[in-house]
Coordinates of C-alpha atoms and ligand atoms in Angstrom, one line a residue:
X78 CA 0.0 0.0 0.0
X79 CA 1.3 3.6 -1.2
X80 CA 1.5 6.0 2.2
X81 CA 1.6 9.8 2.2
X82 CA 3.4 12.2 3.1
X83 CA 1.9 12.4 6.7
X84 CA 3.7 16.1 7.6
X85 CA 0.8 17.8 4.6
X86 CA -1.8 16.5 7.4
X87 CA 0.0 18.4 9.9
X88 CA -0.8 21.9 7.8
X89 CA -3.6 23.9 9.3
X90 CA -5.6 24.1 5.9
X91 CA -5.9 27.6 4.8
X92 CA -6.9 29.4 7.2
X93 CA -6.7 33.1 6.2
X94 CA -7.9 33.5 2.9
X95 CA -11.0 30.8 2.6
X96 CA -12.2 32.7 6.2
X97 CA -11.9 36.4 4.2
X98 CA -13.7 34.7 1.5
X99 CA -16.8 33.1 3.6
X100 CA -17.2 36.5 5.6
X101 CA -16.4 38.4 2.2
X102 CA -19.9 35.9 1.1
X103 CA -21.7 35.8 4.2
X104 CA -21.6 39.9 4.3
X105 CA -22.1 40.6 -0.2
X106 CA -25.3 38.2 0.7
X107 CA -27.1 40.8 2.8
X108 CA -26.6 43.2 0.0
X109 CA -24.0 46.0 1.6
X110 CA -25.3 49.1 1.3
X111 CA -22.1 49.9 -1.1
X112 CA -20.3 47.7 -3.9
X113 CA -17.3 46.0 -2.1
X114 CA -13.5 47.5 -2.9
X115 CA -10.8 44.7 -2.4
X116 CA -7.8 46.0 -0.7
X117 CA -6.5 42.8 0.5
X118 CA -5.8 41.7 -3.0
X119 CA -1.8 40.3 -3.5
X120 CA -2.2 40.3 -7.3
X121 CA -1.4 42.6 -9.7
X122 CA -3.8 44.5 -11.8
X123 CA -2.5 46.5 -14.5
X124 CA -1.6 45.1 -17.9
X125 CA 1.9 44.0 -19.3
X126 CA 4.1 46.7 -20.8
X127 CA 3.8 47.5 -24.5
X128 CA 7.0 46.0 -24.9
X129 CA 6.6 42.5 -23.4
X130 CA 3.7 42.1 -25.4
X131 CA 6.3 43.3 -28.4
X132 CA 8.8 40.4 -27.6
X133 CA 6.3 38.1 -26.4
X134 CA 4.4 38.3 -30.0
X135 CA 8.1 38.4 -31.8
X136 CA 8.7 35.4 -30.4
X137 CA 5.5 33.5 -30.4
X138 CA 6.4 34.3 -34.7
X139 CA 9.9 32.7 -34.1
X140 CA 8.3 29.7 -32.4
X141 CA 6.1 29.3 -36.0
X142 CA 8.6 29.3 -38.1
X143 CA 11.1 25.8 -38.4
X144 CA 14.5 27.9 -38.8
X145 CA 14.0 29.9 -35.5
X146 CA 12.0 27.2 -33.3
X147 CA 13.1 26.0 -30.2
X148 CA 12.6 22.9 -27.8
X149 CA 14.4 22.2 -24.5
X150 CA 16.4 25.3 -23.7
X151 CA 19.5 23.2 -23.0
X152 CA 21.4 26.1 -21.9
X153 CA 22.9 26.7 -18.3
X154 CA 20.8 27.0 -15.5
X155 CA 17.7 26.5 -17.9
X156 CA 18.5 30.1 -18.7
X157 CA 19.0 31.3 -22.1
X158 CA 21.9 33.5 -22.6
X159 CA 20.0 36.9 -23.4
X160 CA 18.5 37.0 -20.1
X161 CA 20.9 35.8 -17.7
X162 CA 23.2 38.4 -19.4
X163 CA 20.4 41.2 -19.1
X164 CA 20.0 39.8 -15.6
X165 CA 23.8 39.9 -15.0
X166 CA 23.9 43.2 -16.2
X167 CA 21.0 44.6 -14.4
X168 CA 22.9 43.7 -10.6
X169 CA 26.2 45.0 -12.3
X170 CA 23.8 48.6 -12.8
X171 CA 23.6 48.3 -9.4
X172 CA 27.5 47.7 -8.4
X173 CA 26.4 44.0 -8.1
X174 CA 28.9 41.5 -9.9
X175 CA 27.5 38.3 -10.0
X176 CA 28.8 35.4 -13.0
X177 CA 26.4 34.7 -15.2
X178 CA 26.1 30.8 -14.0
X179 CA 25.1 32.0 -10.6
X180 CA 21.4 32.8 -12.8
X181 CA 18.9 30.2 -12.7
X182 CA 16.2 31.5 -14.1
X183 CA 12.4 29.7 -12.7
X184 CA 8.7 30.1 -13.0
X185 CA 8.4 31.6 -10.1
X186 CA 10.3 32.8 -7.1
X187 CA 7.6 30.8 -5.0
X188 CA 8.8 27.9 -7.3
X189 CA 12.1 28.7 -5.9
X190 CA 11.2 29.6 -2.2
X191 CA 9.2 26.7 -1.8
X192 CA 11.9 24.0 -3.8
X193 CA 15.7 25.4 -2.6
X194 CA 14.5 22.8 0.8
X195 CA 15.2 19.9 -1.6
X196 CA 19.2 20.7 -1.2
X197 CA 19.4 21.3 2.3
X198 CA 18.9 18.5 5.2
X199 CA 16.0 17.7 6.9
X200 CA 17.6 18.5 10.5
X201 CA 18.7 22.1 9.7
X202 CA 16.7 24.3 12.1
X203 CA 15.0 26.8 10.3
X204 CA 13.9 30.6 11.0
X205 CA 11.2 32.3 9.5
X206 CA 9.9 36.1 10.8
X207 CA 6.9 36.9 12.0
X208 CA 5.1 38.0 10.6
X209 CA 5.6 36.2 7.2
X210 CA 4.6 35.0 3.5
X211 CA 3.4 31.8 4.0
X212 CA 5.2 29.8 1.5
X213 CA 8.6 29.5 3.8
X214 CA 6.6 27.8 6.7
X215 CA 4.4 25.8 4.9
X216 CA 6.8 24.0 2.6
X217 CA 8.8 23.4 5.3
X218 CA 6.5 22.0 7.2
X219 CA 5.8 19.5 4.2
X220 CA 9.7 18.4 4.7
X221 CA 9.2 17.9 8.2
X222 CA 11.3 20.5 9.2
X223 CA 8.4 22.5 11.3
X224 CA 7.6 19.9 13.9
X225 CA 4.5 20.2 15.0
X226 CA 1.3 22.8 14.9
X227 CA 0.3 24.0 18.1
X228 CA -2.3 26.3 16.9
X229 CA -0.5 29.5 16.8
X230 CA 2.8 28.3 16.2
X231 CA 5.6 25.1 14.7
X232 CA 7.0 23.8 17.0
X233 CA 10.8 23.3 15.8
X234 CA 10.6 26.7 13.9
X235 CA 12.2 29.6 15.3
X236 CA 9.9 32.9 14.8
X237 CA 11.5 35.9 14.7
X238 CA 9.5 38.4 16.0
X239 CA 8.8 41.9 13.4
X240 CA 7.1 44.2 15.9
X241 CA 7.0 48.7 15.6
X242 CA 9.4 48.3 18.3
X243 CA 11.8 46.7 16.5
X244 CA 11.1 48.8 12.7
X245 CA 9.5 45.0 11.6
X246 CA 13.2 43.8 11.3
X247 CA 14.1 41.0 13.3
X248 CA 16.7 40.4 16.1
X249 CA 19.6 38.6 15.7
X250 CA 18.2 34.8 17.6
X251 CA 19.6 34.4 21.3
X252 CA 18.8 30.7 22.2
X253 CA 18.0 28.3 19.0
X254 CA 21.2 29.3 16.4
X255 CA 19.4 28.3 13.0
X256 CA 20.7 26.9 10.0
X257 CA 18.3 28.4 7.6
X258 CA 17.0 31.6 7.4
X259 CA 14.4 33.5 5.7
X260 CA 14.1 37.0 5.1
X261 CA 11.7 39.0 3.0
X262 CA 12.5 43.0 2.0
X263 CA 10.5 44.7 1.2
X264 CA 8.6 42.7 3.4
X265 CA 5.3 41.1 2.6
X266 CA 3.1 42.0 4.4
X267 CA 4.6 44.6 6.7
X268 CA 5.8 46.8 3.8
X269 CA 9.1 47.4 5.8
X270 CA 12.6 47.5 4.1
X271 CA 15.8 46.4 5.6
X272 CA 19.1 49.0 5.9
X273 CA 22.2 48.1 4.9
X274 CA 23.5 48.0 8.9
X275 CA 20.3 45.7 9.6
X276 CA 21.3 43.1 6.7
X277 CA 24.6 42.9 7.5
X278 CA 24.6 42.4 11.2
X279 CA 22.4 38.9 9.5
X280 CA 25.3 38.1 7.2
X281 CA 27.5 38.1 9.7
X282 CA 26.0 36.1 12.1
X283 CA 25.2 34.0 8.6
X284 CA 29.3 33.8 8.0
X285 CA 30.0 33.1 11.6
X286 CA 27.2 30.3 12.5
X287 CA 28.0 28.7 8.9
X288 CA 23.4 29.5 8.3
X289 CA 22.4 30.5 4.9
X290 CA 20.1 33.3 4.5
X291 CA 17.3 32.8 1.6
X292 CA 16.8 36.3 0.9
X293 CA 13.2 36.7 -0.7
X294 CA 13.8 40.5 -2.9
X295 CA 10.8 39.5 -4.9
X296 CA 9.2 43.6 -4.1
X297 CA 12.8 45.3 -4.6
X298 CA 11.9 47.0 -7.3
X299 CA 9.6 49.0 -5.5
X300 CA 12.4 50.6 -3.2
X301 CA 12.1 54.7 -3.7
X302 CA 14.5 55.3 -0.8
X303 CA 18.5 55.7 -1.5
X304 CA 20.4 53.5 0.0
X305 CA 18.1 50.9 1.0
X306 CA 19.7 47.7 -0.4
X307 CA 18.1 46.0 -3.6
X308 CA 20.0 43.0 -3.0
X309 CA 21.7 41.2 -0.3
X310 CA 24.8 41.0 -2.4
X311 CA 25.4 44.5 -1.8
X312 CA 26.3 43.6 1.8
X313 CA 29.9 42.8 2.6
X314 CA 30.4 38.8 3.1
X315 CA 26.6 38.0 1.6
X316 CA 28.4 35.6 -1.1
X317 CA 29.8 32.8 1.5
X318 CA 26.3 32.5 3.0
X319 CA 22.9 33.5 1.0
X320 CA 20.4 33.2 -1.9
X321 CA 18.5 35.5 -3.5
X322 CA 15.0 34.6 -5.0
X323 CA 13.8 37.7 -7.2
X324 CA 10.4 38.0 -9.6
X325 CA 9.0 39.0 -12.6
X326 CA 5.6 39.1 -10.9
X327 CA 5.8 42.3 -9.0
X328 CA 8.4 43.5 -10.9
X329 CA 6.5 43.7 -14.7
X330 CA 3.2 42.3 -13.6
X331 CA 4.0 38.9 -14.6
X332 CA 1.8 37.2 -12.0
X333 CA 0.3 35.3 -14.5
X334 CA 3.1 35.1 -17.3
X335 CA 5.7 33.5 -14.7
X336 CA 9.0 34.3 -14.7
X337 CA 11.9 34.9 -11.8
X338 CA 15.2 33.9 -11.2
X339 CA 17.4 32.6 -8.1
X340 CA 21.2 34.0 -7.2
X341 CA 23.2 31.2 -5.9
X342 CA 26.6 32.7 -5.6
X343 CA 29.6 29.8 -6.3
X344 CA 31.5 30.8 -3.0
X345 CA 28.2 29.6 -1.2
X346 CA 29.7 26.2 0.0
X347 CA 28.5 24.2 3.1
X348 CA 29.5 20.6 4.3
X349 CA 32.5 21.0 1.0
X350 CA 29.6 21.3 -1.3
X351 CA 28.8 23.6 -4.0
X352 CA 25.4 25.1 -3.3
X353 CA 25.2 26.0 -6.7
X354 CA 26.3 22.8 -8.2
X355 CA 23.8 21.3 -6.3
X356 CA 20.7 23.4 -7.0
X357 CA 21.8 23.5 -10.8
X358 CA 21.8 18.8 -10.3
X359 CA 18.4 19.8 -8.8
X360 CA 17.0 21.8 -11.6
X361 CA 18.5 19.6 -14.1
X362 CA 16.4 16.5 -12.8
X363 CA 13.3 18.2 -11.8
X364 CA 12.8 21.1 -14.1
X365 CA 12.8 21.9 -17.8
X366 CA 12.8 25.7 -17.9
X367 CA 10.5 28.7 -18.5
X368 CA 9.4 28.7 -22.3
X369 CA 11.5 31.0 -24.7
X370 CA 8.3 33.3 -25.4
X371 CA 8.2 34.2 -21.5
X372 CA 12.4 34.7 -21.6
X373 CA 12.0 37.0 -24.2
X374 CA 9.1 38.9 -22.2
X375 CA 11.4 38.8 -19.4
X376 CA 14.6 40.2 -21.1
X377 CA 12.3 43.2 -22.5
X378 CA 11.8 44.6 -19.0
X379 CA 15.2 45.1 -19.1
X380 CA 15.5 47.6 -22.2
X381 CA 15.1 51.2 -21.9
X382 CA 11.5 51.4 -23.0
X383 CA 11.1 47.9 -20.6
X384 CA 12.1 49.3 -18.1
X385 CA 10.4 53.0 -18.4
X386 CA 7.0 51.1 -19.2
X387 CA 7.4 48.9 -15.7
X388 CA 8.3 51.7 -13.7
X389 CA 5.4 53.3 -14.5
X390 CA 2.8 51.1 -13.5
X391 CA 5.1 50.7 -10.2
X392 CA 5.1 54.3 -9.8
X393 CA 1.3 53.8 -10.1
X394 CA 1.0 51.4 -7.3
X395 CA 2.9 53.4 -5.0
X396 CA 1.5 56.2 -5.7
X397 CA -2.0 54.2 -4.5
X398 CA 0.3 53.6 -1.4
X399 CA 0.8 56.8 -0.4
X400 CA -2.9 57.7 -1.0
X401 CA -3.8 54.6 1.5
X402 CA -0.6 55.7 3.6
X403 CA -1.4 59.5 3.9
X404 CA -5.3 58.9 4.0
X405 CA -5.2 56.4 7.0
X406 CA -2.9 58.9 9.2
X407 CA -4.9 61.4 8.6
X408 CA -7.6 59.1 10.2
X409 CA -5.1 59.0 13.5
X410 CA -4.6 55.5 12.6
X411 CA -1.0 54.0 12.9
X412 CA 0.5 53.1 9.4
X413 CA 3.8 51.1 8.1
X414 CA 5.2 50.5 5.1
X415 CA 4.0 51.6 1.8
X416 CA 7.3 53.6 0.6
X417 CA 9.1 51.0 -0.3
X418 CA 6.7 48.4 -0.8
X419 CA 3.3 47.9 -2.0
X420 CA 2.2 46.6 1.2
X421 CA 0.6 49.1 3.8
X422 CA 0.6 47.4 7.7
X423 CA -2.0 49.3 9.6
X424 CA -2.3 49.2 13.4
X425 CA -6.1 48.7 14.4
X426 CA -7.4 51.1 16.4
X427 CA -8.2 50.6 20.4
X428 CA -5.8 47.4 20.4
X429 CA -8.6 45.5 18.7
X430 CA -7.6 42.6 17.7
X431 CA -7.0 41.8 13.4
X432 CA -10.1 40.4 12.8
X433 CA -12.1 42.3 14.7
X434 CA -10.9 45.4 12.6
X435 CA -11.6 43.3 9.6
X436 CA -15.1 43.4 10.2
X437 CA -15.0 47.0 11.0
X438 CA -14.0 47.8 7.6
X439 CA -16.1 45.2 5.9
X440 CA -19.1 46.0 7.4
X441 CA -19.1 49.8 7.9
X442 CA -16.4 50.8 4.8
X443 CA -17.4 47.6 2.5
X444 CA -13.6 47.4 2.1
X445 CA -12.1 44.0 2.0
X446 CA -8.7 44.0 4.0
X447 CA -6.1 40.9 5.7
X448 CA -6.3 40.3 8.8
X449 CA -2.4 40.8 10.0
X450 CA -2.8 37.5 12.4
X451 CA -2.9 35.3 9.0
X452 CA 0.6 35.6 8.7
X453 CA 1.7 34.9 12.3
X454 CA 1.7 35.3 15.5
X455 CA 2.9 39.0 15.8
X456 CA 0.6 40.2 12.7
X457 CA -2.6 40.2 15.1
X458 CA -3.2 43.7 16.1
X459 CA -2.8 45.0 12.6
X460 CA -4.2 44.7 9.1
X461 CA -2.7 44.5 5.7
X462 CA -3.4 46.9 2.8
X463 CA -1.8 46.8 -0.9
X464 CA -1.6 49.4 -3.3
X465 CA -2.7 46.8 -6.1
X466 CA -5.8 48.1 -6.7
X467 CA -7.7 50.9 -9.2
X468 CA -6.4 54.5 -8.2
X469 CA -10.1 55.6 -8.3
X470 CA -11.3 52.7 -5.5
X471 CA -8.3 53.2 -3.7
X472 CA -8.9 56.8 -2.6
X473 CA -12.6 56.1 -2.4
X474 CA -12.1 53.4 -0.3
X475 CA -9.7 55.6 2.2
X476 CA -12.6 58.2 2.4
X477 CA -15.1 55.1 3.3
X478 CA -12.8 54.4 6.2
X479 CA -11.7 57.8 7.3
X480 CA -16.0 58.3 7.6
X481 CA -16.2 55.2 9.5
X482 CA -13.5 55.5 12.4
Ligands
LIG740 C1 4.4 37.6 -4.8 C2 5.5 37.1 -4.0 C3 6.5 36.4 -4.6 C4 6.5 36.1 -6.1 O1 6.2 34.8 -6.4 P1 6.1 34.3 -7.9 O2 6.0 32.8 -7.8 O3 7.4 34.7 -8.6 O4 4.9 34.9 -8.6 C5 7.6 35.9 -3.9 N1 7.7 36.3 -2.6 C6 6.8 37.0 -2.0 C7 7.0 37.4 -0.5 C8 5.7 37.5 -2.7 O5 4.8 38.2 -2.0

């Protein structure tokens, strides 16, 4: 008889979004007295840049015709050369050299986030923060790395804490020293961004314990401020002990077109072992690439006119941000995030807890919002906005709230 995987019975069962969507229901059943506005949504909305859709058609052609088709991109890292060279190029923009072989290129930097568990052992402690995207804990917990689910928290995971009083960047750990160690920035969903002091007091403690950070940048190209890193690799030491998972999703709206890529530096070595060798054997027997039609979308965000169309619609998000930011404090609530993220973490009001606020809104505002306590323990108390939304029922939706606190 076949037997599962018994640690996916272990998993909660999605908690946080199937309960928004049964109160979303419950609530759009007694007819509100207003249509709904969704500002819990984590999706992009705005379509792909005139000159994706350029490449992407150019190539779709090439794929027609039988003296330009192509099969199995059997180049390294699954990457054709084009884009890990625009890639390459785009970190060397930013004073970042990294070798072109260090690119693997993915579907999807949850893909990656979710997979890069496959090379490391199954009795590595691992550290997730708190609050957090869900993917880390979860797949981990599918290893069996997570222990067990005590309701609020895993067992034989170590939370780090991202409270106001620590600017939603975690402590370096005192008791448990883990192995593995994930970190988000911008962060989803607190919207904060780590300094370049905060990253590398991590790398350091990385380099000296012999951990690996997985550095999730996936939102970096919505940093506005100067000198806020973009990548962990601009931090002194970074090479000898982390990843970095980045995305096309955020980045150029490719949510549903899927394309990202992972850094694995070759100096990144633990127990003698390559890290990069051994993702790249990993890869090779479990993956067959992103299709050339999406590479070629991917490598136009990268142009001049790529990369003037993308910033555009990211200027647009943030510029909802601020709207949701500005509009909130004006309120006299307490608001994070939002500058250099799409992600705006709002304290609720009277220490009431996340879900309580949640129906606040959705009752009295009609805006749909996430409860912060989805994503771990130190999320309740606040709730999530994003900036993803139309710029019209963005604002209106701030006025609904500001007329209901
Ligand atoms: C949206 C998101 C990603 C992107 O995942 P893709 O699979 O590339 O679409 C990665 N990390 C975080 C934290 C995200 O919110």
């Amino acid at each position: 008889m076949a037997h599962i995987n018994q640690n996916f019975l272990k998993l909660p069962g999605g908690y946080l979004f199937p309960e928004i969507g049964r109160r979303v229901q419950a609530f759009s059943a007694q007819n509100p007295p207003k249509p709904l506005i969704r500002l819990g949504i984590g999706d992009v909305t705005q379509p792909l840049a005139p000159a994706v859709i350029d490449a992407m058609g150019k190539a779709v052609e090439e794929m027609g015709r039988k003296d330009t088709f192509r099969g199995y991109c059997e180049e390294i890292c699954c990457a054709y050369d084009f884009l890990r060279f625009a890639i390459q190029d785009s970190y060397k923009a930013n004073g970042v050299l990294i070798a072109d072989d260090e690119i693997f290129v993915s579907d999807g930097a949850k893909s990656d986030c979710g997979s890069i568990g496959d090379i490391f052992g199954l009795d590595n402690v691992v550290a997730v923060c708190d609050p957090v995207y869900p993917v880390y804990v979860d797949t981990n917990a599918m290893a069996g790395r997570a222990g067990e689910y005590d309701g609020e928290k895993w067992t034989e995971l170590v939370y780090l804490s991202c409270t106001a009083e620590n600017g939603f960047f975690p402590a370096l750990p005192k008791e448990k020293i883990p192995d593995l160690i994930y970190i988000c920035s911008p962060n989803n969903p607190t919207g904060a961004a780590a300094t370049k002091e905060q990253l590398q007091a991590w790398v350091d403690y990385a380099n000296a314990h012999g951990s690996v950070i997985l550095y999730d940048s996936a939102y970096e190209a919505f940093i506005t401020e100067p000198g806020i890193p973009h990548s962990i690799f601009e931090i002194g030491g970074a090479k000898t002990c982390a990843i970095e998972f980045r995305s096309f999703s955020k980045t150029a709206g490719f949510t549903g077109t899927r394309c990202a890529y992972t850094v694995i530096p070759k100096e990144l070595v633990r127990d003698g072992v390559s890290l990069n060798a051994l993702w790249n054997r990993r890869q090779g027997s479990k993956f067959n690439g992103v299709s050339y039609i999406v590479q070629r979308a991917a490598e136009a965000t990268f142009t001049q006119e790529g990369q003037k169309q993308i910033k555009e619609t990211i200027g647009f998000y943030l510029n909802n941000a601020k709207v949701i930011k500005d509009g909130l404090r004006r309120a006299g609530l307490t608001v994070y995030g939002g500058v250099n993220a799409p992600y705006i973490w709002v304290k609720t009001p009277d220490g009431i807890s996340s879900w309580e606020f949640f129906d606040v809104l959705l009752k009295k505002a009609c805006v749909v919002t996430t409860p912060g306590a989805g994503f771990g323990p130190s999320g309740e108390g606040y709730v999530r906005l994003t900036a993803f939304g139309e710029a019209e029922a963005t604002a209106e939706a701030i006025d609904r709230i500001r007329e209901v606190l």
